[in-house]
PDB file of C-alpha atoms in Angstrom:
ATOM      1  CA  UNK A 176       0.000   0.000   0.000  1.00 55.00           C
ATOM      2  CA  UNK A 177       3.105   2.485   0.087  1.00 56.00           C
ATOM      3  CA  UNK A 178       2.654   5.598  -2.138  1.00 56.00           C
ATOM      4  CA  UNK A 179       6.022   6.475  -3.677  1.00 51.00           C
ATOM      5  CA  UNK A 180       4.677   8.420  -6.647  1.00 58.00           C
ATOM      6  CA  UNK A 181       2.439  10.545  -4.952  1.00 60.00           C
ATOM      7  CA  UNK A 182       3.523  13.352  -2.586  1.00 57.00           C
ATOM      8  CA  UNK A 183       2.715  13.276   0.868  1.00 55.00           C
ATOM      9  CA  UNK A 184       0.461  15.346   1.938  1.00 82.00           C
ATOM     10  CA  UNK A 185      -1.346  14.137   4.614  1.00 93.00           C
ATOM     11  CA  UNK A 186       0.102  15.651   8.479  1.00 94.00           C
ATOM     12  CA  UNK A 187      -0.931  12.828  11.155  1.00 95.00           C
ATOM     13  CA  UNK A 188      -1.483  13.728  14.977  1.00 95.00           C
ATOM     14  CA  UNK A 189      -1.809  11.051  17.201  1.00 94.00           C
ATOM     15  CA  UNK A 190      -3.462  11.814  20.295  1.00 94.00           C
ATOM     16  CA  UNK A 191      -2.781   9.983  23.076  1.00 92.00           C
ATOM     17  CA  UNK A 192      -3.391  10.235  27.024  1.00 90.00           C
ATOM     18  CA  UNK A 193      -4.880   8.250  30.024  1.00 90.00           C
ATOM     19  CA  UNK A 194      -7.876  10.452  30.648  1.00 89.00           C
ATOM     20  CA  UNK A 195     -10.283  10.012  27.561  1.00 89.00           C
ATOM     21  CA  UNK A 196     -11.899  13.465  28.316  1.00 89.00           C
ATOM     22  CA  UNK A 197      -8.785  15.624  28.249  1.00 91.00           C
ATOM     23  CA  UNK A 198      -8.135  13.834  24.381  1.00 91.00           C
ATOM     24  CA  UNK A 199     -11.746  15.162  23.600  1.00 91.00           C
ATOM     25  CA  UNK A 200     -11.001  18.549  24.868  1.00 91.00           C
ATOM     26  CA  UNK A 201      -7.851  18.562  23.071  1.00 93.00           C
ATOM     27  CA  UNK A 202      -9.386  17.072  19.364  1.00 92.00           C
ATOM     28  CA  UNK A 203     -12.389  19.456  19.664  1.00 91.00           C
ATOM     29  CA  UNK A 204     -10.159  22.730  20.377  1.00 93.00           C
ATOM     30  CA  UNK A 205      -7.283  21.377  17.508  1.00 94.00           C
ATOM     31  CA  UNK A 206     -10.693  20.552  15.466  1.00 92.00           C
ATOM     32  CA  UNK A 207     -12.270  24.304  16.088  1.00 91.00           C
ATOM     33  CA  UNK A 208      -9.470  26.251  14.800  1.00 91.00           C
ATOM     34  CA  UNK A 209      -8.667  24.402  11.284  1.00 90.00           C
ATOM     35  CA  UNK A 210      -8.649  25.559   8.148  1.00 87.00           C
ATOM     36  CA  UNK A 211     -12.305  25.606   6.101  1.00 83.00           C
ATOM     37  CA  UNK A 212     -10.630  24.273   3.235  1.00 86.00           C
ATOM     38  CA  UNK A 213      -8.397  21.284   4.938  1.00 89.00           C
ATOM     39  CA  UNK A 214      -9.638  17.838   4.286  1.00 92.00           C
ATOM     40  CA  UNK A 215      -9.754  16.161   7.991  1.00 94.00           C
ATOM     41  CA  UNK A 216     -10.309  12.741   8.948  1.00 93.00           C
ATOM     42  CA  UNK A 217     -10.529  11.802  12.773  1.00 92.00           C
ATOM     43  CA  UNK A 218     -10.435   8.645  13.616  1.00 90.00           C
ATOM     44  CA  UNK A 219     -11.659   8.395  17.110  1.00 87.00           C
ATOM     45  CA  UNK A 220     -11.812   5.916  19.509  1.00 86.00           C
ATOM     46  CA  UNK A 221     -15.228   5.292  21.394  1.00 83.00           C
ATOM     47  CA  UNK A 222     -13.545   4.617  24.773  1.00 84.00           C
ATOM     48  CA  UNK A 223     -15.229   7.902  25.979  1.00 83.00           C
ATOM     49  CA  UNK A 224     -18.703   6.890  25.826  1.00 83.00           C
ATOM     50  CA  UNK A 225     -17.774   4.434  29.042  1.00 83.00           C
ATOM     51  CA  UNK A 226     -16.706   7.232  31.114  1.00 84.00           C
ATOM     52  CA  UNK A 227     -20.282   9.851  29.785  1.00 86.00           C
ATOM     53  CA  UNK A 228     -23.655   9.457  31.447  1.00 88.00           C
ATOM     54  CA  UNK A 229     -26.725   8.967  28.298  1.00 92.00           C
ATOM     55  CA  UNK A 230     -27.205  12.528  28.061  1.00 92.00           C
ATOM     56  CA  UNK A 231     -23.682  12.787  28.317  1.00 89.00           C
ATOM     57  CA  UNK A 232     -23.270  10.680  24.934  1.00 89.00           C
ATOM     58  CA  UNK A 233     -26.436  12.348  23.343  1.00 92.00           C
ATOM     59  CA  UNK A 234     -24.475  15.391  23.542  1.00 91.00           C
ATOM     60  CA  UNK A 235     -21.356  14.141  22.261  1.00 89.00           C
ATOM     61  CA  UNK A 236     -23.439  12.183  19.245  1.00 91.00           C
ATOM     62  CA  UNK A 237     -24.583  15.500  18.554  1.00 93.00           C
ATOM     63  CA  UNK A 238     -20.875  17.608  18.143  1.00 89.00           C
ATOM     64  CA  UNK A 239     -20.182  14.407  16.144  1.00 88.00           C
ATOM     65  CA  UNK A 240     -22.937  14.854  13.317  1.00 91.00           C
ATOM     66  CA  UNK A 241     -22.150  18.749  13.871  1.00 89.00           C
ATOM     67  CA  UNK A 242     -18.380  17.743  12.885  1.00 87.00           C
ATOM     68  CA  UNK A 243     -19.581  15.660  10.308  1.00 88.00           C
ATOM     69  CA  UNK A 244     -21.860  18.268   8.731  1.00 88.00           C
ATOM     70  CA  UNK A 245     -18.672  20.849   8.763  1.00 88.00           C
ATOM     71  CA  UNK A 246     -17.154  18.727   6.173  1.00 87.00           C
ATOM     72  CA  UNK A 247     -14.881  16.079   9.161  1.00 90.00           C
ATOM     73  CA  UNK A 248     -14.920  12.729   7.769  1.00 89.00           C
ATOM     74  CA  UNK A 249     -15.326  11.130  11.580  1.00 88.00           C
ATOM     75  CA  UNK A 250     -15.197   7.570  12.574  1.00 87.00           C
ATOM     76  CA  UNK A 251     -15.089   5.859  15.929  1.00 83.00           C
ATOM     77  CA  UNK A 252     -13.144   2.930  16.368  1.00 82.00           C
ATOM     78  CA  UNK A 253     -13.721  -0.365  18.185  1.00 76.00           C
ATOM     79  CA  UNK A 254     -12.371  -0.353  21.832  1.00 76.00           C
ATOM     80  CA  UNK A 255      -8.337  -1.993  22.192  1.00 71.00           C
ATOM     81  CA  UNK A 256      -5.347  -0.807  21.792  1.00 70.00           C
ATOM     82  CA  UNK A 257      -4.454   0.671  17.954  1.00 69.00           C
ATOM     83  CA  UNK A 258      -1.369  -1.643  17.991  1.00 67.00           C
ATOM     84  CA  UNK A 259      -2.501  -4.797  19.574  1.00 69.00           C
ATOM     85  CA  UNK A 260      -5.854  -6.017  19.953  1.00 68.00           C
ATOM     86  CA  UNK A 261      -7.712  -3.148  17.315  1.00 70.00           C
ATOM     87  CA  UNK A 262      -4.628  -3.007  15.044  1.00 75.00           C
ATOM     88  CA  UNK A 263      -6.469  -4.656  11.736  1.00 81.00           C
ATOM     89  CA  UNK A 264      -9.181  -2.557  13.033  1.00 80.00           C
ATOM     90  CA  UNK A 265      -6.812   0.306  12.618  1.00 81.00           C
ATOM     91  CA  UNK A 266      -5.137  -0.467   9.269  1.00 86.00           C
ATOM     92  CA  UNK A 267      -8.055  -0.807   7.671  1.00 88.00           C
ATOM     93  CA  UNK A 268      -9.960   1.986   8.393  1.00 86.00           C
ATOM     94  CA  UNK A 269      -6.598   3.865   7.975  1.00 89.00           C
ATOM     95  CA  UNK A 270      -5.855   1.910   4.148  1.00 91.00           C
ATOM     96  CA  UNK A 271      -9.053   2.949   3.086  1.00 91.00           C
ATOM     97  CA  UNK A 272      -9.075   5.947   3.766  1.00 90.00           C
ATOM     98  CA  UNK A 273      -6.063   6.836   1.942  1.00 91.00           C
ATOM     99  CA  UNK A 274      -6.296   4.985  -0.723  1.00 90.00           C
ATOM    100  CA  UNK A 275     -10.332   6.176  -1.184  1.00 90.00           C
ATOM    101  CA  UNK A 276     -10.179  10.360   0.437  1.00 87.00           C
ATOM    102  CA  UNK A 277      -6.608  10.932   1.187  1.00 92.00           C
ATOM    103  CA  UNK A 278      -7.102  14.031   4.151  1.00 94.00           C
ATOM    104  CA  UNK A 279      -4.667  16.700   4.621  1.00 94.00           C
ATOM    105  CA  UNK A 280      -4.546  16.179   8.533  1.00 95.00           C
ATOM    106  CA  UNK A 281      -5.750  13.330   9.979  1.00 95.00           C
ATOM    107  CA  UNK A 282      -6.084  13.112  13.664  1.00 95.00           C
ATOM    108  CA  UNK A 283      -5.735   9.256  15.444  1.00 93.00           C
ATOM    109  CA  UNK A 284      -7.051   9.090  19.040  1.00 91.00           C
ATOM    110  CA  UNK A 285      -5.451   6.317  21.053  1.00 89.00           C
ATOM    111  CA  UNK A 286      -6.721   4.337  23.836  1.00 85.00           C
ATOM    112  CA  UNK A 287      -5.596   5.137  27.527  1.00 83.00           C
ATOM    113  CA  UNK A 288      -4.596   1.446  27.171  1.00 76.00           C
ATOM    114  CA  UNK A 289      -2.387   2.441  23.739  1.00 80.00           C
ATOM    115  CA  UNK A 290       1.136   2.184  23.038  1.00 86.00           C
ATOM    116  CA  UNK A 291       2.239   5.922  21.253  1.00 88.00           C
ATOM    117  CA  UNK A 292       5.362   4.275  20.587  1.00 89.00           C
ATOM    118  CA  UNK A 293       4.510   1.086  19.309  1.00 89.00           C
ATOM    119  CA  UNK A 294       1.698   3.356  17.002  1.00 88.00           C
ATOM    120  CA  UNK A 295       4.456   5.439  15.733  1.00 90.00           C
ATOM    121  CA  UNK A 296       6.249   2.361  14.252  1.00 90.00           C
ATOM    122  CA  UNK A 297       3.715   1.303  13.081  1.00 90.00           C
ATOM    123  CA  UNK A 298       3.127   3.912  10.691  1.00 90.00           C
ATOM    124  CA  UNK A 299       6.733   4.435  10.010  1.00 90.00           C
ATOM    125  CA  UNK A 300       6.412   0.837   8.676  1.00 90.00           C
ATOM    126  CA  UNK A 301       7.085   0.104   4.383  1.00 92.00           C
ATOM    127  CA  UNK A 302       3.058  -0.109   3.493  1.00 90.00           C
ATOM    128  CA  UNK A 303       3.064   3.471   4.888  1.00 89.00           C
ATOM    129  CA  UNK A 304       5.646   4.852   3.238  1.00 87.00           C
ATOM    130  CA  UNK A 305       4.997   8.103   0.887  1.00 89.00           C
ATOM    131  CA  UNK A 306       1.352   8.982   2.804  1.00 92.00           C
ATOM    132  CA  UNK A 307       2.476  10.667   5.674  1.00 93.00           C
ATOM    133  CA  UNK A 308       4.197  14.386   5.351  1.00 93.00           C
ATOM    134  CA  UNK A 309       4.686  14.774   8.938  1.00 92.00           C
ATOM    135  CA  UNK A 310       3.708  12.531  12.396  1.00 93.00           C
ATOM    136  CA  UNK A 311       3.413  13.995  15.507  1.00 94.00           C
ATOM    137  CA  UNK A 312       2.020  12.890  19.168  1.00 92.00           C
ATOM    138  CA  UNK A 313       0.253  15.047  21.562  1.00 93.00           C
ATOM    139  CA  UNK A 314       0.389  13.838  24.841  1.00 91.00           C
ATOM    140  CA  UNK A 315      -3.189  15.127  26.427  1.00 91.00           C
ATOM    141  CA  UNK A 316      -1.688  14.249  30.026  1.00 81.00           C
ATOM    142  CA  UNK A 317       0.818  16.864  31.375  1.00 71.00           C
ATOM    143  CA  UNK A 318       4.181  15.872  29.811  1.00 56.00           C
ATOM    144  CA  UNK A 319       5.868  17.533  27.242  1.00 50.00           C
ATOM    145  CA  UNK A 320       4.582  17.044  23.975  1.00 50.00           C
ATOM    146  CA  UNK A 321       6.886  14.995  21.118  1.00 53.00           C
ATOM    147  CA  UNK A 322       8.540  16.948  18.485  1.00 56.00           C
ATOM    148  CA  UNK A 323       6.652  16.343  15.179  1.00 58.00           C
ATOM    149  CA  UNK A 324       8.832  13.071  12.435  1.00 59.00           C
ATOM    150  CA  UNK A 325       9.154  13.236   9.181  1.00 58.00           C
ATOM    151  CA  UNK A 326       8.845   9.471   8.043  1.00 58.00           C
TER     152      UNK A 326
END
């Protein structure tokens, strides 16, 4: 699935943290301030519904279809870990999406559960090659955050 005749163009954020609220925060203020005409994909992972109340989730179902109807192409993953357990999950959502509506920035929410690290070489791996312009992880808990790789 590599891509070495196309340039990249697509600028990956992987956000990562134990508290599944504080990622929220973060995607929906990163999500707020984008550019009108960038092509965004988020692919989110449902974890967060487990720690809302049901009027809780209606609300958040609700700034989904409002992201949605903005132009976001959002999905919400199956629960595990994007490099264990949900990782063909993962590629395939992720494969088809570039091969089918290649975004400008798409934005990968990871499981409190999640290894960052093992996610990063993951998409630093040969099928990936020539999709990615830039990778970068935002630690949502309070560390400092990683400086952004150019695969």
């Amino acid at each position: 699935m590599s891509n070495p005749d196309r340039q990249p163009a697509t600028r990956v954020q992987l956000v990562a943290g134990i508290d599944p609220l504080a990622r929220m925060r973060w995607m929906d203020s990163a999500l707020a301030t984008r550019h009108p005409a960038d092509k965004v994909t988020v692919l989110a992972s449902s974890e967060l519904f487990a720690r809302l109340d049901v009027h809780q989730q209606a609300q958040r179902f609700e700034a989904d279809a409002a992201l949605k109807a903005s132009g976001v192409h959002l999905m919400r993953l199956a629960p595990g870990c994007a490099c264990c357990s949900s990782r063909l999950i993962m590629s395939t959502h992720l494969s088809r999406t570039l091969r089918l509506n290649p975004p400008d920035w798409l934005v990968l929410e990871l499981e409190s559960a999640s290894h960052p690290d093992k996610v990063l070489e993951f998409l630093q791996e040969p099928q990936w090659r020539g999709w990615f312009s830039s990778i970068e992880l935002v630690h949502t808990d309070p560390v400092s955050p990683s400086p952004p790789i150019n695969p």
